[in-house]
Coordinates of C-alpha atoms in Angstrom, one line a residue:
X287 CA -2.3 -72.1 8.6
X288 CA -2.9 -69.7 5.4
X289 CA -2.6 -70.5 1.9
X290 CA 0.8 -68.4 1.8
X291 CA 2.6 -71.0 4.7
X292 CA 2.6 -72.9 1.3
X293 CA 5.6 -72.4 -0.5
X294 CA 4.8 -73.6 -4.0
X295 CA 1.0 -71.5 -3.7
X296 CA 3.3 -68.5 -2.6
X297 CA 4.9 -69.0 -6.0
X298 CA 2.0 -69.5 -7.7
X299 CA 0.8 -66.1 -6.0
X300 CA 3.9 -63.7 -6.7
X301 CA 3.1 -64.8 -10.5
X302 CA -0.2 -63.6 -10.6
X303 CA 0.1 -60.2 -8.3
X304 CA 2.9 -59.4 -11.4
X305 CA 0.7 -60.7 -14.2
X306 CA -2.6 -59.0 -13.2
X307 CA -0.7 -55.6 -12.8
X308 CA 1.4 -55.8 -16.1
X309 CA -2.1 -56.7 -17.8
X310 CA -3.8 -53.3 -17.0
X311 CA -0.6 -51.6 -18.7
X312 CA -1.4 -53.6 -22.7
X313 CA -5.2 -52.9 -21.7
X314 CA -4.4 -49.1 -21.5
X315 CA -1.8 -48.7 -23.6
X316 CA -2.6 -50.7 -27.2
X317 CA -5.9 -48.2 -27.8
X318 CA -3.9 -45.5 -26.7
X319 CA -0.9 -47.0 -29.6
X320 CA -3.7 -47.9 -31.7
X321 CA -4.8 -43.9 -31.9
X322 CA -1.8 -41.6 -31.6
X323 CA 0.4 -44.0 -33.8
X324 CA -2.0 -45.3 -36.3
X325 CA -5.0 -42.9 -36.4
X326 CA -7.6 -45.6 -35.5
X327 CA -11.4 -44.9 -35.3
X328 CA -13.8 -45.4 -32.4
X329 CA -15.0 -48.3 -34.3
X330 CA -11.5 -50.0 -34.7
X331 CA -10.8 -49.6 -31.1
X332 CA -13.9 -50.6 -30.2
X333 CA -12.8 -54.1 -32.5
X334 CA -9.7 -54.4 -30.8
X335 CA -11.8 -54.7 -27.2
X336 CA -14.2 -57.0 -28.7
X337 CA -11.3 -59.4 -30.6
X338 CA -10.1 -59.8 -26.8
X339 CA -13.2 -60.9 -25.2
X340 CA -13.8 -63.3 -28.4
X341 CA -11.9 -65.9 -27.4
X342 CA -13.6 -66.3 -24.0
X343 CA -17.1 -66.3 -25.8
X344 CA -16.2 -68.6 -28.6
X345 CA -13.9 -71.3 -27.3
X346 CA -14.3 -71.3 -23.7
X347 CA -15.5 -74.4 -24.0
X348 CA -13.5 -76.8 -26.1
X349 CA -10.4 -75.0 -24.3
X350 CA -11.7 -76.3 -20.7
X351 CA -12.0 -79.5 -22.3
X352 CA -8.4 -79.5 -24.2
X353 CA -7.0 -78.1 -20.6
X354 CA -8.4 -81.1 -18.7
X355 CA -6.2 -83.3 -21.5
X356 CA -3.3 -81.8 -20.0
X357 CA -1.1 -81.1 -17.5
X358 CA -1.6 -77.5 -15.9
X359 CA 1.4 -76.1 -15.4
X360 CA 3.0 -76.1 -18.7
X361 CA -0.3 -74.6 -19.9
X362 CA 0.6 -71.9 -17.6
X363 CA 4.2 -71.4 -18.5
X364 CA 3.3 -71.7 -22.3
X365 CA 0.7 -69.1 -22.0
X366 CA 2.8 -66.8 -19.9
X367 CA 5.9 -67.1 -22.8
X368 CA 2.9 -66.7 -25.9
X369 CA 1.8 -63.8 -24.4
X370 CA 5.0 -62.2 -23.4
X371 CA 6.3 -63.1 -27.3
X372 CA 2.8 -61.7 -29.3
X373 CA 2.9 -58.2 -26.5
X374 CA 7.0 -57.5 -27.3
X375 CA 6.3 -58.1 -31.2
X376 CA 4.5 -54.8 -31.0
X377 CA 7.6 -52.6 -30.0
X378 CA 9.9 -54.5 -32.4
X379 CA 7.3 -54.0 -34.9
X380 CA 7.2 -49.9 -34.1
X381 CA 10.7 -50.0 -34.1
X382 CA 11.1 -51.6 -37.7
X383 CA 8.3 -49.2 -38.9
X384 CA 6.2 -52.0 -40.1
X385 CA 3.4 -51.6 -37.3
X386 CA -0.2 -51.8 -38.7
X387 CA -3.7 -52.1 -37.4
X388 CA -4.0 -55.7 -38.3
X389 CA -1.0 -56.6 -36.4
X390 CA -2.2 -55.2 -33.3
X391 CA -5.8 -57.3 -34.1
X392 CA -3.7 -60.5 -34.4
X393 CA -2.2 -59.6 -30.6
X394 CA -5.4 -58.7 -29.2
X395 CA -6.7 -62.0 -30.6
X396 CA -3.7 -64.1 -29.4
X397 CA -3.2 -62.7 -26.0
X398 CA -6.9 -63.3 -25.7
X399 CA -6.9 -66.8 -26.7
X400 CA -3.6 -67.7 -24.1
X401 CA -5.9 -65.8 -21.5
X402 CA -8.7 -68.2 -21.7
X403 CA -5.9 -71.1 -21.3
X404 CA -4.2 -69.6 -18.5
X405 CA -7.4 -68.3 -16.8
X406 CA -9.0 -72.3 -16.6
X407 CA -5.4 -73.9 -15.9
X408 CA -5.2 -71.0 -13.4
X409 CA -8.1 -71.9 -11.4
X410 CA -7.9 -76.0 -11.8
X411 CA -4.6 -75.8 -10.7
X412 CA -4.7 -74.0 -7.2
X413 CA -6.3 -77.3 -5.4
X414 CA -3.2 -79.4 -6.3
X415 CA -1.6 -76.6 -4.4
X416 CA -3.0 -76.2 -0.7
X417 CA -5.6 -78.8 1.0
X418 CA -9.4 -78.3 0.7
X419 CA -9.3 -76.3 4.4
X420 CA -7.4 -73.4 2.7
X421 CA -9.0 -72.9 -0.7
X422 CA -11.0 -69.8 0.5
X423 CA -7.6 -68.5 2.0
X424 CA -6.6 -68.9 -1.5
X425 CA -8.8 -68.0 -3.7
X426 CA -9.3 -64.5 -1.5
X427 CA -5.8 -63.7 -2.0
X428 CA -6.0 -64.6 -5.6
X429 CA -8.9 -62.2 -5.5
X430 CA -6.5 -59.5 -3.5
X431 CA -4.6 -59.3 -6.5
X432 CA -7.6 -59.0 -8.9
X433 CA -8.8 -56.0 -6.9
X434 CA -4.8 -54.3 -6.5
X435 CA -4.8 -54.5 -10.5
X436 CA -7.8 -53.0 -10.5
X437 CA -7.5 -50.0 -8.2
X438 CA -3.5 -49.5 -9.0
X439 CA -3.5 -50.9 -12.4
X440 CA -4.9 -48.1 -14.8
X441 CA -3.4 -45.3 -12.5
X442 CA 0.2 -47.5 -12.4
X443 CA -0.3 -48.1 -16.4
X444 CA -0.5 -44.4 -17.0
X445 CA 2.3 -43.5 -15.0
X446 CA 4.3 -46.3 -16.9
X447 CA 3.0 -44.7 -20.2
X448 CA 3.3 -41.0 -19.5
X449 CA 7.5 -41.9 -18.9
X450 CA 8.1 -44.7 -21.3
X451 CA 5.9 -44.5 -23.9
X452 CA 2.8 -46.8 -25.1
X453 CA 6.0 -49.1 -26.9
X454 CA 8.1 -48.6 -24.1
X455 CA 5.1 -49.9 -22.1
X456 CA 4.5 -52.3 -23.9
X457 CA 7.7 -54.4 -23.1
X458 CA 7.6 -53.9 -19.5
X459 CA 4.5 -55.8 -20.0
X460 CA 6.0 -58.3 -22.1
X461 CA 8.6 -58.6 -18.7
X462 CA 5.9 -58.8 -16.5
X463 CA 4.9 -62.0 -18.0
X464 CA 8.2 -63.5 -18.5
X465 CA 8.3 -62.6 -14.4
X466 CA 5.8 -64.8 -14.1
X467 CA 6.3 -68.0 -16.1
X468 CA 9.6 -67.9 -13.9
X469 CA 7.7 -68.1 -10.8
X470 CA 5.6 -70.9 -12.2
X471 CA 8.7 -72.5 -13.3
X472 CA 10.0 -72.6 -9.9
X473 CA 6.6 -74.8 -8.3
X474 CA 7.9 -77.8 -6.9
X475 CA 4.7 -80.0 -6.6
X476 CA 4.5 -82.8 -8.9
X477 CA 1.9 -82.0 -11.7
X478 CA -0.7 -85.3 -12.5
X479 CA -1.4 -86.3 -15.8
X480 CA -4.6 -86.9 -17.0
X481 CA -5.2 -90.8 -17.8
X482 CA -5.1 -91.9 -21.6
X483 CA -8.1 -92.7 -22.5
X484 CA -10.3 -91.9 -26.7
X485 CA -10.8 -88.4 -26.7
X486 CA -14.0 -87.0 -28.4
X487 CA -14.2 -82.7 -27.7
X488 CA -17.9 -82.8 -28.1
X489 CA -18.8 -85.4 -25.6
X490 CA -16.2 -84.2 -23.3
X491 CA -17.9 -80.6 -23.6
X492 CA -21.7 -82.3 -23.0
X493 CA -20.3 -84.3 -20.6
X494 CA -19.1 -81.2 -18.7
X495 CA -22.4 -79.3 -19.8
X496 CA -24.4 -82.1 -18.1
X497 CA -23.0 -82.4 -15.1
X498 CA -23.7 -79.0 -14.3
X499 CA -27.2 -79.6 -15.4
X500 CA -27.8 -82.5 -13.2
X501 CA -26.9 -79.9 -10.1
X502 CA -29.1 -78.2 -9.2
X503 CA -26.6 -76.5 -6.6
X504 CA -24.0 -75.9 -9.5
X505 CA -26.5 -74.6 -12.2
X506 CA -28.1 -71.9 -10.1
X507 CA -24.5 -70.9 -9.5
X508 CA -23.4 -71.0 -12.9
X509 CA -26.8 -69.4 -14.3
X510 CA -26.3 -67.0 -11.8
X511 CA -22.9 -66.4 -13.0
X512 CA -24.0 -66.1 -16.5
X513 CA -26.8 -63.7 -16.4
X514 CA -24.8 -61.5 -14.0
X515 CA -21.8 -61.0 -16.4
X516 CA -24.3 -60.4 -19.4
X517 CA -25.9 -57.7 -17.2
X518 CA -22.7 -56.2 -15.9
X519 CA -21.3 -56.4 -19.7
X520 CA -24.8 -54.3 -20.5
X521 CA -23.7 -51.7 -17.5
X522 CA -20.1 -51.3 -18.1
X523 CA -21.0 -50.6 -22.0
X524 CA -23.4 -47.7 -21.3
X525 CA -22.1 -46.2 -17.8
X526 CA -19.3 -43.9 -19.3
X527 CA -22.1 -42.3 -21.7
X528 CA -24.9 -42.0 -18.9
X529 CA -21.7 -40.5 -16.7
X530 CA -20.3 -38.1 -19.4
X531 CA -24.0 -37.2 -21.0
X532 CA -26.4 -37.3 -18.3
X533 CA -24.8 -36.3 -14.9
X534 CA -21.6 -34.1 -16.9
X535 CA -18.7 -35.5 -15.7
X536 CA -15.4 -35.0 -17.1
X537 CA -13.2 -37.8 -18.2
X538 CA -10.9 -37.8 -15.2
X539 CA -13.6 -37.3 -12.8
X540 CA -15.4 -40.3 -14.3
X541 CA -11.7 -42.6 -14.1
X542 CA -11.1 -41.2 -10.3
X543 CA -15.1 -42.6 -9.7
X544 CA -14.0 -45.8 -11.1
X545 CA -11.0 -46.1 -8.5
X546 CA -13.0 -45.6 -5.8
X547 CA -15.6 -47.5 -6.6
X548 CA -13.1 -50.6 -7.0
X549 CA -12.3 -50.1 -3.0
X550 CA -14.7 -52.6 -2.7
X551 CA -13.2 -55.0 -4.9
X552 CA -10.1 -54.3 -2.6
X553 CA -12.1 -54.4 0.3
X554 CA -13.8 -57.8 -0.3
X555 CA -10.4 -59.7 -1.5
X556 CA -9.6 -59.3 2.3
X557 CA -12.2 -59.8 4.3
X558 CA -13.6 -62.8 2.4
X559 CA -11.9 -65.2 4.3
X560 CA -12.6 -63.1 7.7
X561 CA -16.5 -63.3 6.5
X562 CA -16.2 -67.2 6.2
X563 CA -14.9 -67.8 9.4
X564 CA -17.6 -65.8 10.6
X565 CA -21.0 -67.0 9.0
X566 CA -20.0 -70.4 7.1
X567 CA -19.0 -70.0 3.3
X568 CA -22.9 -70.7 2.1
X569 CA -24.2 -67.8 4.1
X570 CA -21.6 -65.2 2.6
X571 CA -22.0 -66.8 -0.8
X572 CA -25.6 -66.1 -0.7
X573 CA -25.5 -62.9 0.8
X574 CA -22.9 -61.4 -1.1
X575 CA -25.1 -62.3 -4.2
X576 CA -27.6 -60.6 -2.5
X577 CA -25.9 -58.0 -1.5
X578 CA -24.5 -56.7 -5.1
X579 CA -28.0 -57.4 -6.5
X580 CA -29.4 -55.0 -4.1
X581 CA -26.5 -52.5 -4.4
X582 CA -27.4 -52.5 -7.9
X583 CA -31.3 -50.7 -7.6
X584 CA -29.3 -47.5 -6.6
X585 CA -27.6 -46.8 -9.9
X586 CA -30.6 -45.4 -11.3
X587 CA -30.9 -42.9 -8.5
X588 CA -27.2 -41.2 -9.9
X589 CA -27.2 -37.7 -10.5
X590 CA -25.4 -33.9 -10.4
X591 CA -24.2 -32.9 -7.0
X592 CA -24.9 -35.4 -4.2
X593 CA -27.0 -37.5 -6.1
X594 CA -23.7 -39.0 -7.1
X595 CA -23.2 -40.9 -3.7
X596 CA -26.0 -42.5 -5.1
X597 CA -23.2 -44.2 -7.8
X598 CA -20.0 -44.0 -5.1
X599 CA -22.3 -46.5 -2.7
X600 CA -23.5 -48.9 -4.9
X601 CA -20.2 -49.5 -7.2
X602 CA -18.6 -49.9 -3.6
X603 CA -21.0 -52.5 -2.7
X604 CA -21.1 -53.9 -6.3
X605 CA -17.2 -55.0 -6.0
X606 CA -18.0 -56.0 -2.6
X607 CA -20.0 -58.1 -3.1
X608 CA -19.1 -59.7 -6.6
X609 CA -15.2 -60.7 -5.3
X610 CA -17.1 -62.0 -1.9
X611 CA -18.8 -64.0 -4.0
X612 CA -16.1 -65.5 -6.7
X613 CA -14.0 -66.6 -3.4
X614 CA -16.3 -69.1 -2.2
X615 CA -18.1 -69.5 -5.2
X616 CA -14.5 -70.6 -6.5
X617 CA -14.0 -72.7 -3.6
X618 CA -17.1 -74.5 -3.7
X619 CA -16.3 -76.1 -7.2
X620 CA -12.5 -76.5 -6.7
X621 CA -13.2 -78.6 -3.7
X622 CA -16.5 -80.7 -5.5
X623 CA -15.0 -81.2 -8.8
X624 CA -13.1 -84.0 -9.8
X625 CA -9.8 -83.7 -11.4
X626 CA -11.1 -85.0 -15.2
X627 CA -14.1 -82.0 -14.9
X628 CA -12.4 -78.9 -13.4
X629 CA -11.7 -77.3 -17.1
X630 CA -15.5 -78.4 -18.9
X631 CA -19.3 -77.1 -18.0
X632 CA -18.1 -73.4 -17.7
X633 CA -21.4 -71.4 -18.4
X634 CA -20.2 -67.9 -16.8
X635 CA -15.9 -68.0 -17.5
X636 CA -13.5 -65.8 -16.5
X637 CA -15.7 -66.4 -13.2
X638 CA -16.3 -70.2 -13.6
X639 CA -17.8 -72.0 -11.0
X640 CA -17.5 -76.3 -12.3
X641 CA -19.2 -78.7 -10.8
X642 CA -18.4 -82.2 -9.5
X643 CA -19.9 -85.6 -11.6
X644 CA -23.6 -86.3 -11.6
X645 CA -25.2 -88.0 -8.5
X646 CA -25.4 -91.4 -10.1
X647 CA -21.3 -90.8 -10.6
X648 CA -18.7 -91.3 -7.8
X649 CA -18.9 -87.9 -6.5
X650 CA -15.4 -87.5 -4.6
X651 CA -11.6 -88.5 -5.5
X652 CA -10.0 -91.8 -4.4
X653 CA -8.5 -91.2 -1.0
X654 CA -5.4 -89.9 -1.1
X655 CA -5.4 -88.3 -4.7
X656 CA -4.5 -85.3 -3.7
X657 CA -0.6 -85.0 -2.6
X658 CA -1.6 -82.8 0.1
X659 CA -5.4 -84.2 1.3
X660 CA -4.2 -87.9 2.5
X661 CA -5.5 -87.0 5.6
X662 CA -8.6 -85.6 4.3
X663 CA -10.4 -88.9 2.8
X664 CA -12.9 -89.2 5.7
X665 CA -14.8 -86.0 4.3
X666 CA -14.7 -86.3 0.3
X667 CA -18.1 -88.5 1.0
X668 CA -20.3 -85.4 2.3
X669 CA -20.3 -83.6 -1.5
X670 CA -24.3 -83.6 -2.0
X671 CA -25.4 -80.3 -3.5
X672 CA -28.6 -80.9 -5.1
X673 CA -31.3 -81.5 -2.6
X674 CA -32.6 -78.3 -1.7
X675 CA -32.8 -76.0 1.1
X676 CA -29.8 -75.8 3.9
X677 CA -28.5 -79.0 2.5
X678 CA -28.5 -77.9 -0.8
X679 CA -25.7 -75.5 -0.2
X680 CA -23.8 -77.4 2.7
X681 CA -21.0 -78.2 0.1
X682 CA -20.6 -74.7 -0.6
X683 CA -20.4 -74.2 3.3
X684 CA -17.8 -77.2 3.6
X685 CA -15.2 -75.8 1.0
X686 CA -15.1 -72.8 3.5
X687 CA -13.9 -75.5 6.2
X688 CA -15.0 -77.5 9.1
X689 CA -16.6 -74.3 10.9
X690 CA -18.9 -73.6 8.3
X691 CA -19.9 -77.0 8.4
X692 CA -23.3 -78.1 10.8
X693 CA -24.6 -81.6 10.7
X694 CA -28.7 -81.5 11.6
X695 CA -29.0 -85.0 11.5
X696 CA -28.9 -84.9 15.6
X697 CA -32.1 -82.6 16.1
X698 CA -34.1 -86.2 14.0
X699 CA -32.8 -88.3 17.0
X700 CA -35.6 -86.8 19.9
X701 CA -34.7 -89.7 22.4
X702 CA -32.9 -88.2 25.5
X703 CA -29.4 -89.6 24.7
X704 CA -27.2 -88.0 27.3
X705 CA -23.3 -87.7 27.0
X706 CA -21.0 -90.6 25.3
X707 CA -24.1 -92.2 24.2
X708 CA -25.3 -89.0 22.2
X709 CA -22.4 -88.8 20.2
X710 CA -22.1 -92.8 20.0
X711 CA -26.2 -92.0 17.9
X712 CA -25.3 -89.3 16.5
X713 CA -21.9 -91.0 14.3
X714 CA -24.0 -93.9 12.9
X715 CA -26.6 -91.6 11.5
X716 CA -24.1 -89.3 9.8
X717 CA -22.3 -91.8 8.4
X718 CA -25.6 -93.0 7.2
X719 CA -26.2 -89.5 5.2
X720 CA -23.0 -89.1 3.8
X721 CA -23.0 -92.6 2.0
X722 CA -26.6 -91.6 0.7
X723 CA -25.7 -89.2 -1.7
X724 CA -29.6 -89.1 -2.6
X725 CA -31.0 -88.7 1.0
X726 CA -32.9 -85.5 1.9
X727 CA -35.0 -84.2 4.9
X728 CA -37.7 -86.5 4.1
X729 CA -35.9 -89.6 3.8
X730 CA -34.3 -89.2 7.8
X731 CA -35.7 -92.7 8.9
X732 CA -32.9 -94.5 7.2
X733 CA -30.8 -92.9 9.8
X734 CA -33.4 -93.5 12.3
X735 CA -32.8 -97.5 11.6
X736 CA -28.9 -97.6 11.9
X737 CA -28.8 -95.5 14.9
X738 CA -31.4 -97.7 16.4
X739 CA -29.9 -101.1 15.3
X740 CA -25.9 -99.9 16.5
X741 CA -27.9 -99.4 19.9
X742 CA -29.2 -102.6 19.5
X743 CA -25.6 -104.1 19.1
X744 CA -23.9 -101.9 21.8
X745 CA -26.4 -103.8 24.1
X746 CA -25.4 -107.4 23.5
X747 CA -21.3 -106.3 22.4
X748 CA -19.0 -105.8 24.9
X749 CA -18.6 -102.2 26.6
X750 CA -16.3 -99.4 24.5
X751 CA -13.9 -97.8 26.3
X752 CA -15.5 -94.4 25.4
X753 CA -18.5 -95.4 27.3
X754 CA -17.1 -95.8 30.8
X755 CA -17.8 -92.4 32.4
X756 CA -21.8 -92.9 32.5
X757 CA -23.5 -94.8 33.3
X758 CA -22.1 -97.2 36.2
X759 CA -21.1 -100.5 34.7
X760 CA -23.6 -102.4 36.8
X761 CA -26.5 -100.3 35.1
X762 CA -25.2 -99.8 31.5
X763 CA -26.8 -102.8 29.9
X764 CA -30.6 -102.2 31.2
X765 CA -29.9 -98.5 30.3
X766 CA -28.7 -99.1 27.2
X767 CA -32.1 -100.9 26.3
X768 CA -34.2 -98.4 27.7
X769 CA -32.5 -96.0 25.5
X770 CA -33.2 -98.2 22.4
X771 CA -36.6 -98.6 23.6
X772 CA -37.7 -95.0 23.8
X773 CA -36.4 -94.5 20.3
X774 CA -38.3 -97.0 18.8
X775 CA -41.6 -95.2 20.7
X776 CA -40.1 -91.8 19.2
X777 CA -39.7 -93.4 15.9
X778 CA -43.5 -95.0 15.9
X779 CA -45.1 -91.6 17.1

């Protein structure tokens, strides 16, 4: 069943589609109101940009950790009703005549600060919503809407401009997020709050900070995360001048190249959870990273004529591969993270990808937690991610669901164990690794013993009813110790 059978992530859904389109409408239209109303410069506009990435750079942080002292969903709602109040005081303001430059800096600033609330609440709130099977399913619709805003957004936003007005504009936006705090509003599902215990922000920010350090899983991820963004940040900054200057495109041919390019975006929201299903989510989260990072050595073929399908391929693939990528990335750390660390250790945010507590820490929730996962205790115990190799990434491949997930711990059991007594070897032993949260390849023979001795036990207990197809009754006692015999020659060799 998808994410959307859920009636409260519906909700939660329908508030986002209306919040990311009515976003692209302030991100077009305050520049625009900020040059044909007040005469502003390149290099006030250019502040305006950078005052609304500030907040994300410079308290990203402490707001994960204040957001993990609270409960989510009135961050949400409050966020929602700032922004709506600080977006409508600009056509008031025009309306009075008292609109200045500094006013629209203080928005910028405000509606940039709410975002970073509303973008952590946002993402540590969709597991309370839907069970740990339908996070991908999720988190690719949330994505869906990302990449709609993006296609639809800026050509939607100048439609909306072109007939209302940049003030006019401005509060239908200021709607758009009243819209949603009424959907939010509506969610049903009782929201948790966070135990009282002494707060401290800066050991509640190292202690997020560490944990992702102490995973090696999660700190590739995040690193990953991190150097991308700076990289893409370099790109976007310096794409519209190599575009305009060095190939000679106009400025609508360089916006129309931007819409297609964000296909992909579009493109990879829906096939994500397809590509899951498929492969296992460590495989696409891998290859999607691979994917964009390769997509990326064909920008610098771009040129005049047809060397511009040079550009059109590689953006395509870029989007692809990047909202691939944030799905299960996403999914990985919403379904290893425990409730108290969701907001804290984000190194790459609006793309955050948390990590659970440090190996020497219980590593899963108490059973029955979640309001939806009661049935899901039996799993929370399989959340290593830092011992290399396939393993390494086998929690990534879990929070894509049980498909993605396969156990190797059979192939170390060579003795010929045939039917019910194969997988009667074969529980023991992964039972064994998922109650070792330190156990690698190497360290196998633990298994070896437990699967051994419950042979051992079968043979003097009384026969399980699972057992009674093979072999005959008369025989299963001096077969059973055969069995435990030749994997005690196995285990010597």
């Amino acid at each position: 069943m998808g994410a959307l059978a859920n009636r409260d992530f519906r909700r939660l859904w329908l508030a986002d589609l209306v919040s990311q389109l009515g976003s692209r409408v302030d991100v077009l239209a305050v520049p625009l109101l900020a040059v044909t109303a007040l005469g502003a410069s390149v290099f006030e506009v250019s502040l305006l940009r950078t005052a609304e990435s500030l907040p994300y750079l410079v308290l990203g942080l402490q707001v994960g950790a204040w957001c993990d002292r609270m409960r989510h969903r009135p961050v949400l709602i409050a966020a929602d009703l700032g922004r709506a109040a600080l977006i409508a005081s600009i056509p008031v303001a025009a309306l009075f005549g008292v609109l200045e430059l500094a006013h629209l800096l203080v928005v910028v600033l405000g509606t940039g600060l709410l975002g970073v609330f509303f973008d952590i609440a946002h993402q540590t709130y969709v597991p309370r919503l839907v069970t740990r099977e339908q996070l991908p399913d999720a988190n690719s619709r949330l994505q869906t809407n990302l990449s709609m805003a993006a296609v639809a957004g800026p050509g939607l936003a100048g439609l909306v401009v072109q007939a209302l007005g940049t003030t006019a504009a401005l509060a239908v936006d200021a709607v758009t997020y009243l819209w949603s705090a009424l959907w939010l509003r509506r969610i049903e599902t009782p929201d948790v709050r966070p135990e009282p215990r002494p707060r401290r922000l800066l050991r509640e920010i190292g202690d997020g900070l560490r944990a992702v350090r102490d995973d090696r899983i999660l700190l590739a991820i995040s690193l990953h995360g991190a150097v991308s963004s700076f990289f893409q940040s370099v790109h976007l900054a310096i794409v519209v001048v190599f575009l305009a200057r060095d190939v000679g495109l106009s400025p609508w041919a360089i916006g129309l190249l931007g819409t297609v390019t964000l296909t992909g975006a579009l493109a990879g929201g829906l096939t994500a959870r397809w590509i899951g299903a498929r492969i296992g989510g460590a495989r696409a989260l891998v290859g999607a990273a691979v994917l964009y990072g390769l997509a990326y050595q064909l920008y610098p073929f771009t040129g005049p004529g047809w060397a511009l399908t040079c550009y059109v391929v590689a953006g395509i693939f870029t989007a692809y591969g990047v909202i691939v990528l944030n799905v299960f990335a996403m999914s990985f750390r919403q379904a290893a993270a425990p409730a108290e660390l969701l907001g804290r250790g984000q190194l790459d945010h609006p793309h955050a990808h948390l990590r659970r507590r440090p190996a020497r820490q219980p590593a899963r929730r108490r059973a029955g937690e979640h309001p939806r996962d009661a049935g899901d205790a039996p799993h929370r115990g399989g959340r290593r991610a830092g011992v290399g190799g396939d393993h390494g990434v086998v929690a990534a491949a879990e929070a894509a669901g049980p498909d993605a997930r396969r156990p190797s711990m059979t192939t170390r059991i060579r003795c010929p164990l045939p039917g019910a007594y194969r997988s009667a070897a074969r529980q023991p032993a992964m039972r064994a690794r998922r109650s070792s949260p330190s156990m690698s390849v190497r360290t196998a023979p633990s298994a070896w013993a437990r699967a051994s001795s419950s042979l051992s036990a079968a043979r003097n207990s009384a026969p399980a009813p699972a057992l009674k197809a093979w072999p005959p009754d008369s025989a299963r006692a001096s077969q059973i110790a055969r069995l435990s015999d030749a994997c005690r020659m196995t285990r010597t060799k």
